[in-house]
Short mmCIF file of C-alpha atoms and ligand atoms in Angstrom, two decimals:
data_model
loop_
_atom_site.label_atom_id
_atom_site.label_comp_id
_atom_site.label_asym_id
_atom_site.label_seq_id
_atom_site.Cartn_x
_atom_site.Cartn_y
_atom_site.Cartn_z
CA MET A 772 81.37 105.28 80.74
CA ASN A 773 77.78 105.49 79.51
CA GLU A 774 77.55 108.49 77.14
CA ASN A 775 74.47 109.88 78.87
CA ILE A 776 75.99 109.90 82.31
CA SER A 777 79.19 111.40 81.03
CA ASP A 778 77.38 114.23 79.20
CA LYS A 779 75.27 114.94 82.25
CA ARG A 780 78.35 114.99 84.44
CA LYS A 781 80.14 117.34 82.06
CA MET A 782 77.23 119.74 82.24
CA ALA A 783 77.17 119.52 86.02
CA VAL A 784 80.88 120.35 86.18
CA GLU A 785 80.41 123.27 83.80
CA GLU A 786 77.57 124.56 85.97
CA MET A 787 79.78 124.27 89.04
CA TYR A 788 82.44 126.35 87.32
CA GLN A 789 79.88 128.96 86.35
CA SER A 790 78.47 129.08 89.87
CA MET A 791 82.03 129.73 91.05
CA GLY A 792 82.53 132.72 88.79
CA ILE A 793 83.98 131.23 85.60
CA ASP A 794 82.31 132.49 82.39
CA LYS A 795 81.28 129.99 79.76
CA GLU A 796 83.84 131.29 77.24
CA VAL A 797 86.67 131.02 79.76
CA TYR A 798 85.56 127.53 80.75
CA ASP A 799 85.21 126.33 77.17
CA TYR A 800 88.66 127.62 76.26
CA GLY A 801 90.33 126.15 79.34
CA GLU A 802 88.52 122.85 78.88
CA ALA A 803 89.62 122.63 75.25
CA VAL A 804 93.26 123.22 76.27
CA TRP A 805 92.95 120.65 79.07
CA ASN A 806 91.46 118.04 76.76
CA SER A 807 94.23 118.52 74.23
CA LEU A 808 96.76 117.34 76.80
CA ALA A 809 95.56 113.76 77.37
CA ASP A 810 98.91 112.26 76.33
CA ARG A 811 100.73 114.35 78.89
CA TRP A 812 98.32 113.23 81.62
CA ASN A 813 98.96 109.60 80.76
CA GLU A 814 102.70 110.10 80.90
CA ILE A 815 102.45 111.79 84.32
CA ASP A 816 100.13 109.12 85.68
CA SER A 817 102.67 106.46 84.82
CA LEU A 818 105.45 108.50 86.44
CA SER A 819 103.46 108.78 89.64
CA GLU A 820 102.62 105.08 89.53
CA TYR A 821 106.34 104.29 89.42
CA ASN A 822 107.17 106.68 92.27
CA GLN A 823 104.20 105.54 94.35
CA LEU A 824 105.48 101.97 94.18
CA LYS A 825 108.98 103.16 95.06
CA VAL A 826 107.62 104.78 98.24
CA ILE A 827 105.45 101.80 99.23
CA ARG A 828 108.35 99.41 98.62
CA ALA A 829 110.63 101.48 100.90
CA MET A 830 107.96 101.58 103.62
CA GLN A 831 107.36 97.83 103.44
CA LYS A 832 111.06 97.00 103.38
CA ASN A 833 111.58 98.96 106.58
CA LYS A 834 108.51 97.46 108.26
CA VAL A 835 106.73 100.72 108.95
CA SER A 836 104.25 99.85 111.69
CA GLU A 837 101.48 101.57 113.56
CA ALA A 838 103.92 102.25 116.39
CA CYS A 839 106.07 104.30 113.98
CA LEU A 840 103.29 106.85 113.63
CA LEU A 841 103.40 107.75 117.33
CA GLY A 842 105.91 110.33 118.43
CA THR A 843 108.26 110.84 121.35
CA THR A 844 108.73 113.77 123.72
CA GLY A 845 111.65 115.16 125.71
CA TYR A 846 115.04 114.00 124.46
CA GLY A 847 113.47 111.65 122.00
CA TYR A 848 115.82 108.72 122.61
CA ASN A 849 114.88 105.52 120.79
CA ASP A 850 112.33 107.17 118.57
CA LEU A 851 111.33 104.18 116.43
CA GLY A 852 109.19 106.22 114.06
CA ARG A 853 111.88 108.82 113.44
CA GLU A 854 114.61 106.22 112.91
CA THR A 855 112.45 104.15 110.57
CA LEU A 856 111.39 107.20 108.56
CA GLU A 857 115.03 108.13 108.02
CA LYS A 858 115.67 104.61 106.70
CA VAL A 859 112.68 104.95 104.39
CA TYR A 860 114.04 108.23 102.99
CA ALA A 861 117.48 106.66 102.55
CA ASP A 862 115.90 103.81 100.57
CA ILE A 863 113.85 106.11 98.35
CA PHE A 864 116.91 108.21 97.52
CA HIS A 865 119.22 105.17 97.42
CA THR A 866 121.59 106.72 99.93
CA GLU A 867 123.43 105.34 102.96
CA ASP A 868 121.56 107.50 105.45
CA ALA A 869 119.12 110.38 105.90
CA LEU A 870 118.15 113.04 108.39
CA VAL A 871 114.42 113.92 108.34
CA ARG A 872 113.37 116.20 111.15
CA PRO A 873 110.75 118.70 112.28
CA GLN A 874 113.64 120.58 113.93
CA ILE A 875 114.80 121.51 110.43
CA THR A 876 112.56 124.54 110.00
CA CYS A 877 112.53 125.00 106.21
CA GLY A 878 114.46 124.40 103.00
CA THR A 879 116.95 127.19 103.62
CA HIS A 880 117.70 125.74 107.05
CA ALA A 881 118.24 122.26 105.59
CA LEU A 882 120.67 123.64 103.01
CA ALA A 883 122.47 125.83 105.55
CA LEU A 884 122.78 122.80 107.82
CA ALA A 885 124.27 120.68 105.05
CA LEU A 886 126.81 123.39 104.19
CA MET A 887 127.76 124.49 107.67
CA SER A 888 128.25 120.96 108.93
CA ASN A 889 130.36 119.74 106.04
CA LEU A 890 132.57 122.76 105.40
CA ARG A 891 135.42 123.91 107.64
CA PRO A 892 137.36 127.17 107.80
CA GLY A 893 139.65 127.43 104.80
CA ASP A 894 137.39 125.31 102.57
CA GLU A 895 135.79 126.64 99.43
CA LEU A 896 132.24 126.18 98.18
CA LEU A 897 131.56 126.23 94.44
CA SER A 898 128.30 126.72 92.57
CA PRO A 899 128.87 125.66 88.94
CA VAL A 900 125.28 126.49 87.93
CA GLY A 901 125.15 130.23 88.61
CA LYS A 902 123.58 132.19 91.40
CA PRO A 903 121.93 130.05 94.07
CA TYR A 904 118.45 130.60 95.49
CA ASP A 905 117.97 134.06 97.05
CA THR A 906 117.96 132.99 100.68
CA LEU A 907 121.26 131.15 100.23
CA GLU A 908 123.03 134.40 99.41
CA GLU A 909 122.92 135.25 103.09
CA VAL A 910 123.85 131.72 104.18
CA ILE A 911 126.95 131.85 101.99
CA GLY A 912 127.69 135.52 102.64
CA ILE A 913 127.30 136.73 99.05
CA ARG A 914 125.19 139.40 100.73
CA PRO A 915 126.80 140.29 104.07
CA SER A 916 124.97 138.51 106.87
CA LYS A 917 125.54 137.49 110.47
CA GLY A 918 126.62 133.89 110.87
CA SER A 919 127.30 133.35 107.18
CA LEU A 920 129.84 130.82 105.89
CA LYS A 921 132.00 133.77 104.95
CA GLU A 922 132.22 134.88 108.60
CA TYR A 923 133.64 131.43 109.37
CA GLY A 924 136.35 131.74 106.74
CA ILE A 925 134.67 129.62 104.07
CA SER A 926 135.11 131.13 100.63
CA TYR A 927 132.72 130.92 97.69
CA ARG A 928 133.14 130.74 93.96
CA GLN A 929 130.52 130.71 91.24
CA VAL A 930 130.55 129.75 87.59
CA ASP A 931 127.55 130.94 85.63
CA LEU A 932 125.73 128.87 83.06
CA LEU A 933 126.41 129.85 79.46
CA PRO A 934 123.78 132.05 77.80
CA ASP A 935 122.15 129.00 76.21
CA GLY A 936 121.81 127.35 79.63
CA SER A 937 124.62 124.83 79.19
CA PHE A 938 127.46 124.20 81.66
CA ASP A 939 130.63 126.25 81.27
CA PHE A 940 132.96 123.25 81.56
CA ASP A 941 136.17 125.24 80.92
CA GLU A 942 135.43 127.73 83.68
CA ILE A 943 134.28 124.99 86.06
CA ARG A 944 137.59 123.15 85.54
CA LYS A 945 139.49 126.37 86.29
CA ALA A 946 137.39 127.12 89.37
CA ILE A 947 138.09 123.78 91.06
CA ASN A 948 141.21 124.07 93.22
CA GLU A 949 142.86 122.46 96.26
CA LYS A 950 140.45 124.31 98.59
CA THR A 951 137.27 123.22 96.80
CA LYS A 952 135.46 120.96 99.27
CA LEU A 953 131.82 121.03 98.30
CA ILE A 954 129.92 121.73 95.10
CA THR A 955 126.33 122.90 95.32
CA ILE A 956 124.03 122.23 92.40
CA GLN A 957 120.53 123.69 92.40
CA ARG A 958 118.17 121.43 90.47
CA SER A 959 115.23 123.81 90.12
CA LYS A 960 115.46 127.16 88.40
CA GLY A 961 113.78 128.66 91.48
CA TYR A 962 112.76 132.21 90.64
CA GLN A 963 115.13 132.58 87.71
CA THR A 964 114.54 132.11 84.03
CA ARG A 965 117.29 129.54 83.44
CA PRO A 966 116.17 126.01 82.61
CA THR A 967 115.69 123.54 85.45
CA LEU A 968 118.33 120.81 85.43
CA SER A 969 117.21 117.30 84.59
CA VAL A 970 118.58 114.45 86.67
CA ASP A 971 120.48 113.38 83.54
CA ARG A 972 122.24 116.72 83.23
CA ILE A 973 123.04 116.77 86.94
CA GLY A 974 124.64 113.35 86.47
CA GLN A 975 126.79 114.61 83.58
CA LEU A 976 127.93 117.58 85.64
CA ILE A 977 128.80 115.42 88.64
CA SER A 978 130.83 112.96 86.50
CA PHE A 979 132.75 115.85 85.01
CA ILE A 980 133.49 117.32 88.44
CA LYS A 981 134.46 113.97 89.99
CA GLY A 982 136.76 113.39 87.02
CA ILE A 983 138.68 116.48 88.09
CA LYS A 984 138.48 116.04 91.87
CA PRO A 985 137.09 112.67 92.96
CA ASP A 986 136.80 113.45 96.68
CA VAL A 987 134.80 116.67 96.33
CA ILE A 988 131.33 116.53 97.90
CA CYS A 989 128.54 117.04 95.36
CA MET A 990 125.37 118.36 96.99
CA VAL A 991 122.08 118.97 95.19
CA ASP A 992 119.46 121.48 96.30
CA ASN A 993 116.55 119.21 95.42
CA CYS A 994 113.73 121.65 96.33
CA TYR A 995 110.70 121.29 94.02
CA GLY A 996 112.35 118.43 92.12
CA GLU A 997 111.42 115.35 94.17
CA PHE A 998 109.28 112.79 92.31
CA THR A 999 109.17 114.81 89.08
CA GLU A 1000 111.28 112.10 87.45
CA GLU A 1001 111.88 108.40 88.08
CA ARG A 1002 115.36 109.05 89.38
CA GLU A 1003 116.70 111.49 91.94
CA PRO A 1004 120.10 113.24 91.81
CA SER A 1005 121.43 110.72 94.35
CA ASP A 1006 120.91 108.04 91.68
CA VAL A 1007 123.44 109.78 89.42
CA GLY A 1008 126.30 110.44 91.81
CA ALA A 1009 125.14 113.21 94.17
CA ASP A 1010 126.66 112.64 97.63
CA LEU A 1011 123.93 114.62 99.35
CA VAL A 1012 120.42 115.76 98.38
CA VAL A 1013 118.53 118.33 100.42
CA GLY A 1014 114.97 119.63 100.45
CA SER A 1015 111.94 120.96 102.29
CA LEU A 1016 108.99 118.97 103.61
CA ILE A 1017 106.54 121.77 102.88
CA LYS A 1018 107.29 121.21 99.22
CA ASN A 1019 107.06 117.95 97.23
CA PRO A 1020 108.11 115.19 99.69
CA GLY A 1021 105.78 116.35 102.48
CA GLY A 1022 102.83 115.63 100.20
CA GLY A 1023 100.96 118.65 101.57
CA LEU A 1024 100.51 117.00 104.95
CA ALA A 1025 103.85 117.64 106.67
CA PRO A 1026 103.34 120.84 108.72
CA ILE A 1027 107.10 121.62 108.94
CA GLY A 1028 110.44 119.99 108.27
CA GLY A 1029 113.38 119.36 106.01
CA TYR A 1030 115.46 116.39 104.90
CA LEU A 1031 118.99 115.50 103.93
CA ALA A 1032 119.82 112.15 102.30
CA GLY A 1033 123.31 111.05 101.42
CA LYS A 1034 126.59 109.47 102.46
CA LYS A 1035 126.70 108.33 106.08
CA GLU A 1036 129.54 110.64 107.08
CA LEU A 1037 127.86 113.73 105.61
CA ILE A 1038 124.59 112.96 107.37
CA GLU A 1039 126.45 112.35 110.63
CA ASN A 1040 128.15 115.74 110.35
CA ALA A 1041 124.79 117.38 109.75
CA ALA A 1042 123.22 115.61 112.73
CA TYR A 1043 126.03 116.74 115.05
CA ARG A 1044 125.48 120.28 113.87
CA LEU A 1045 121.67 120.13 114.11
CA THR A 1046 121.66 118.84 117.67
CA SER A 1047 125.08 118.77 119.29
CA PRO A 1048 128.49 117.13 118.99
CA GLY A 1049 128.20 113.81 120.78
CA LEU A 1050 124.42 113.63 120.47
CA GLY A 1051 123.84 113.68 116.71
CA LYS A 1052 120.90 111.63 115.48
CA GLU A 1053 120.16 110.11 118.88
CA VAL A 1054 118.06 113.03 120.11
CA GLY A 1055 115.29 115.19 118.67
CA ALA A 1056 111.80 114.22 119.77
CA SER A 1057 109.39 113.88 116.88
CA LEU A 1058 106.41 115.09 118.98
CA GLN A 1059 103.21 114.62 116.98
CA VAL A 1060 104.39 115.07 113.41
CA LEU A 1061 105.40 111.57 112.31
CA GLY A 1062 101.96 110.50 111.13
CA SER A 1063 101.86 113.44 108.74
CA PHE A 1064 105.47 112.85 107.61
CA TYR A 1065 104.69 109.24 106.69
CA GLN A 1066 101.30 109.86 105.16
CA GLY A 1067 102.58 112.94 103.33
CA LEU A 1068 105.48 110.95 101.88
CA PHE A 1069 103.03 108.24 100.85
CA LEU A 1070 100.94 110.85 98.99
CA ALA A 1071 103.91 112.81 97.62
CA PRO A 1072 104.28 111.04 94.24
CA SER A 1073 100.62 111.62 93.51
CA VAL A 1074 100.54 115.19 94.85
CA THR A 1075 103.65 116.06 92.85
CA ALA A 1076 102.00 114.61 89.75
CA ASN A 1077 98.96 116.80 90.35
CA ALA A 1078 101.17 119.88 90.65
CA LEU A 1079 102.91 118.88 87.40
CA LYS A 1080 99.55 118.68 85.66
CA ALA A 1081 98.60 122.15 86.91
CA ALA A 1082 101.93 123.56 85.67
CA ILE A 1083 101.56 121.95 82.24
CA PHE A 1084 98.00 123.23 81.95
CA ALA A 1085 99.14 126.78 82.82
CA ALA A 1086 102.02 126.61 80.33
CA ASN A 1087 99.81 125.45 77.48
CA LEU A 1088 96.94 127.80 78.19
CA TYR A 1089 99.08 130.93 78.43
CA GLU A 1090 101.42 129.91 75.62
CA ARG A 1091 98.45 129.56 73.28
CA LEU A 1092 97.24 132.99 74.34
CA GLY A 1093 100.58 134.40 73.21
CA PHE A 1094 102.51 134.80 76.48
CA SER A 1095 106.05 133.66 77.05
CA VAL A 1096 106.17 130.65 79.38
CA ILE A 1097 109.06 128.73 80.99
CA PRO A 1098 109.11 125.78 80.61
CA ASP A 1099 107.15 125.86 77.35
CA GLY A 1100 104.00 123.83 76.79
CA LYS A 1101 105.76 120.80 75.35
CA GLU A 1102 108.93 120.47 77.41
CA LYS A 1103 109.67 117.61 79.78
CA ARG A 1104 109.39 118.71 83.41
CA HIS A 1105 112.08 118.52 86.08
CA ASP A 1106 110.37 120.61 88.77
CA ILE A 1107 106.87 121.89 89.53
CA ILE A 1108 107.43 125.62 88.90
CA GLN A 1109 105.82 127.41 85.97
CA ALA A 1110 106.82 130.93 84.95
CA VAL A 1111 104.46 133.07 82.85
CA THR A 1112 105.62 136.49 81.64
CA PHE A 1113 102.91 139.12 81.36
CA GLY A 1114 105.10 142.14 80.64
CA ASN A 1115 103.09 144.42 82.91
CA PRO A 1116 102.31 144.66 86.64
CA GLU A 1117 98.55 144.34 86.09
CA GLY A 1118 98.96 140.87 84.59
CA VAL A 1119 101.05 139.63 87.52
CA ILE A 1120 98.59 141.06 90.04
CA ALA A 1121 95.51 139.67 88.29
CA PHE A 1122 97.08 136.21 88.01
CA CYS A 1123 97.95 136.09 91.70
CA GLN A 1124 94.51 137.35 92.69
CA GLY A 1125 92.95 134.61 90.56
CA ILE A 1126 95.01 131.94 92.33
CA GLN A 1127 94.02 133.34 95.71
CA GLN A 1128 90.34 133.30 94.74
CA ALA A 1129 90.64 129.59 94.03
CA ALA A 1130 91.88 128.79 97.55
CA SER A 1131 89.86 126.79 100.08
CA VAL A 1132 91.55 128.68 102.91
CA ASP A 1133 91.56 132.49 102.65
CA GLY A 1134 89.87 132.41 99.27
CA HIS A 1135 88.04 135.61 100.20
CA VAL A 1136 91.26 137.58 100.67
CA THR A 1137 92.70 139.87 97.97
CA PRO A 1138 96.50 139.85 97.83
CA GLU A 1139 98.30 143.11 96.96
CA PRO A 1140 101.98 143.79 96.23
CA TRP A 1141 104.04 144.77 99.29
CA ASP A 1142 107.65 145.58 100.18
CA MET A 1143 108.87 142.29 101.59
CA PRO A 1144 112.08 142.31 103.62
CA GLY A 1145 115.01 141.09 101.56
CA TYR A 1146 113.53 141.93 98.16
CA ASP A 1147 114.43 144.93 96.01
CA SER A 1148 110.94 145.42 94.57
CA PRO A 1149 107.37 144.92 95.81
CA VAL A 1150 106.22 141.31 95.65
CA ILE A 1151 102.70 139.89 95.38
CA MET A 1152 101.98 136.45 96.77
CA ALA A 1153 98.92 134.25 96.52
CA ALA A 1154 98.92 131.58 99.18
CA GLY A 1155 95.70 130.26 100.56
CA ALA A 1156 97.21 127.22 102.19
CA PHE A 1157 96.37 124.72 104.92
CA VAL A 1158 100.05 124.81 105.92
CA SER A 1159 101.24 128.40 106.08
CA GLY A 1160 103.59 129.25 103.23
CA SER A 1161 103.45 125.75 101.79
CA SER A 1162 104.27 125.92 98.11
CA ILE A 1163 103.29 122.37 97.21
CA GLU A 1164 99.81 123.82 97.70
CA LEU A 1165 98.34 126.03 94.96
CA SER A 1166 100.37 129.22 95.11
CA ALA A 1167 101.86 131.97 92.98
CA ASP A 1168 104.04 134.97 93.41
CA GLY A 1169 105.65 137.64 91.34
CA PRO A 1170 108.04 140.51 91.89
CA ILE A 1171 106.61 143.75 90.53
CA LYS A 1172 109.52 144.50 88.20
CA PRO A 1173 110.39 143.74 84.57
CA PRO A 1174 109.88 141.37 82.88
CA TYR A 1175 106.75 141.07 85.08
CA ALA A 1176 106.72 137.32 85.34
CA VAL A 1177 104.65 135.29 87.72
CA TYR A 1178 105.84 132.01 89.24
CA PHE A 1179 103.15 129.47 89.79
CA GLN A 1180 103.40 126.14 91.56
CA GLY A 1181 101.54 123.45 93.38
CA GLY A 1182 98.04 122.22 93.72
CA LEU A 1183 97.49 119.20 95.96
CA THR A 1184 94.94 117.93 93.46
CA TRP A 1185 94.88 118.49 89.70
CA GLN A 1186 91.25 119.49 90.02
CA HIS A 1187 92.29 122.38 92.24
CA GLY A 1188 95.16 123.33 89.95
CA LYS A 1189 92.85 123.36 86.95
CA PHE A 1190 90.28 125.48 88.77
CA GLY A 1191 93.04 127.87 89.90
CA ILE A 1192 94.30 128.43 86.36
CA MET A 1193 90.72 128.92 85.12
CA LYS A 1194 90.35 131.58 87.85
CA THR A 1195 93.50 133.37 86.69
CA LEU A 1196 92.21 133.55 83.13
CA GLN A 1197 88.84 134.78 84.37
CA LYS A 1198 90.57 137.51 86.40
CA LEU A 1199 92.76 138.59 83.47
CA VAL A 1200 89.66 138.79 81.28
CA GLU A 1201 87.72 140.79 83.89
CA LYS A 1202 90.59 143.27 84.20
CA GLY A 1203 90.65 143.69 80.40
CA ILE A 1204 94.20 142.32 80.13
CA ILE A 1205 93.11 139.44 77.94
CA VAL A 1206 90.32 139.95 75.45
CA LYS A 1207 87.60 137.35 75.57
CA ASP A 1208 87.61 136.60 71.84
CA PHE A 1209 89.45 133.32 72.31
CA ASP A 1210 87.73 131.85 69.26
CA LYS A 1211 89.68 128.67 69.93
CA ARG A 1212 92.95 130.60 69.53
CA ASN A 1213 95.78 128.19 68.72
CA LEU A 1214 93.94 125.15 69.92
C1 PLP B 1955 112.17 126.88 98.31
C2 PLP B 1955 113.58 126.74 97.92
C3 PLP B 1955 114.61 126.94 98.84
C4 PLP B 1955 114.39 127.42 100.24
O1 PLP B 1955 113.39 126.81 100.92
P1 PLP B 1955 112.53 127.57 102.04
O2 PLP B 1955 111.74 126.48 102.60
O3 PLP B 1955 111.73 128.62 101.36
O4 PLP B 1955 113.50 128.14 103.02
C5 PLP B 1955 115.90 126.72 98.39
N1 PLP B 1955 116.16 126.37 97.13
C6 PLP B 1955 115.20 126.20 96.22
C7 PLP B 1955 115.54 125.80 94.82
C8 PLP B 1955 113.88 126.37 96.59
O5 PLP B 1955 112.91 126.19 95.68
#
């Protein structure tokens, strides 16, 4: 680019930031951190190029046509768009079949569906990677709950990760018994401080487990992990992968939905449970959502890449300011979540308020901590989203309890993610939590 134009543009951008409440010092510091990460941006661009081609190839192979974008009503028999989309998902995940439906209301529902349809009374479920995501505690019956697996006579066992985050192979071997039917492996750390599992590590774990009991079903909770690597867990032996469409694979456009991709029999079981025995995949009108499912999936590799850039920017900026961050600024990413530990409630609150102030929807709202049902401490959430509760969009939340960490994720565009993180720093400075003498600290 011509130097003149580029300098003028840089000044125009800086002026935009200032007109939107970002001080020059904050901008200069953030910009310096951003510019130091050019190699990471290149690496992520090539990842998203690979995954974009993977998605286009699957769509072309299955002859996605204009007619596929129209929905059905009523019973939804012969829904070309729905059936084709499920083939596209199966091709992307390299599985025999898939179930991708607006009738699956969220990620928890998709996971519950996978478990409840493939486990029978007397079977045992094993998590070899520690405590599963909060909402699954009630699905499994770890916390007493109506309709849980436990109520249906399905038992649960858990083997925690070792303190250094590695698998406890000895205990896993001991935990697998004649009742063990299904193993659930959560890829993302979720709202814990353990490391996220890479696809490689998931593959090692699955080989170990299959070496002990070849016919056990290995399921992966793939939430937040899709398109963060070239391969998915189903490429390394997972029999079933499960996730939410208002996270990565919906690309920010899907207004609802969940997916399961895996072995034909497992998907069939899930379909009979979702609709009814005898009906299975044959019913379930797609109404008006298919256009957004297809277009969202098309955008998903690029949207996920943007969220990864926002997370890496946050990690590096706060790490250099002396805060503890997971993953750290240099680590390879396997999901889109970034944890930053502030050590005090004010930091968590200011960060979330900064994210909210960056939103295009509800940017004028100030989030405050509140006592959410199901949580043992007040929680603050920043979510100014086009799709309510969507966490592939720029969002953050933090429980108001030690160690006072905030969990940040999303950003449909890297420009929005960058602006959001600049806003958080601005807010922390305004509240006096971070002193504005950055003087190029640790750059
Ligand atoms: C988000 C998430 C879930 C649950 O999804 P919801 O859509 O919130 O019900 C389950 N597991 C993991 C790892 C998640 O990140």
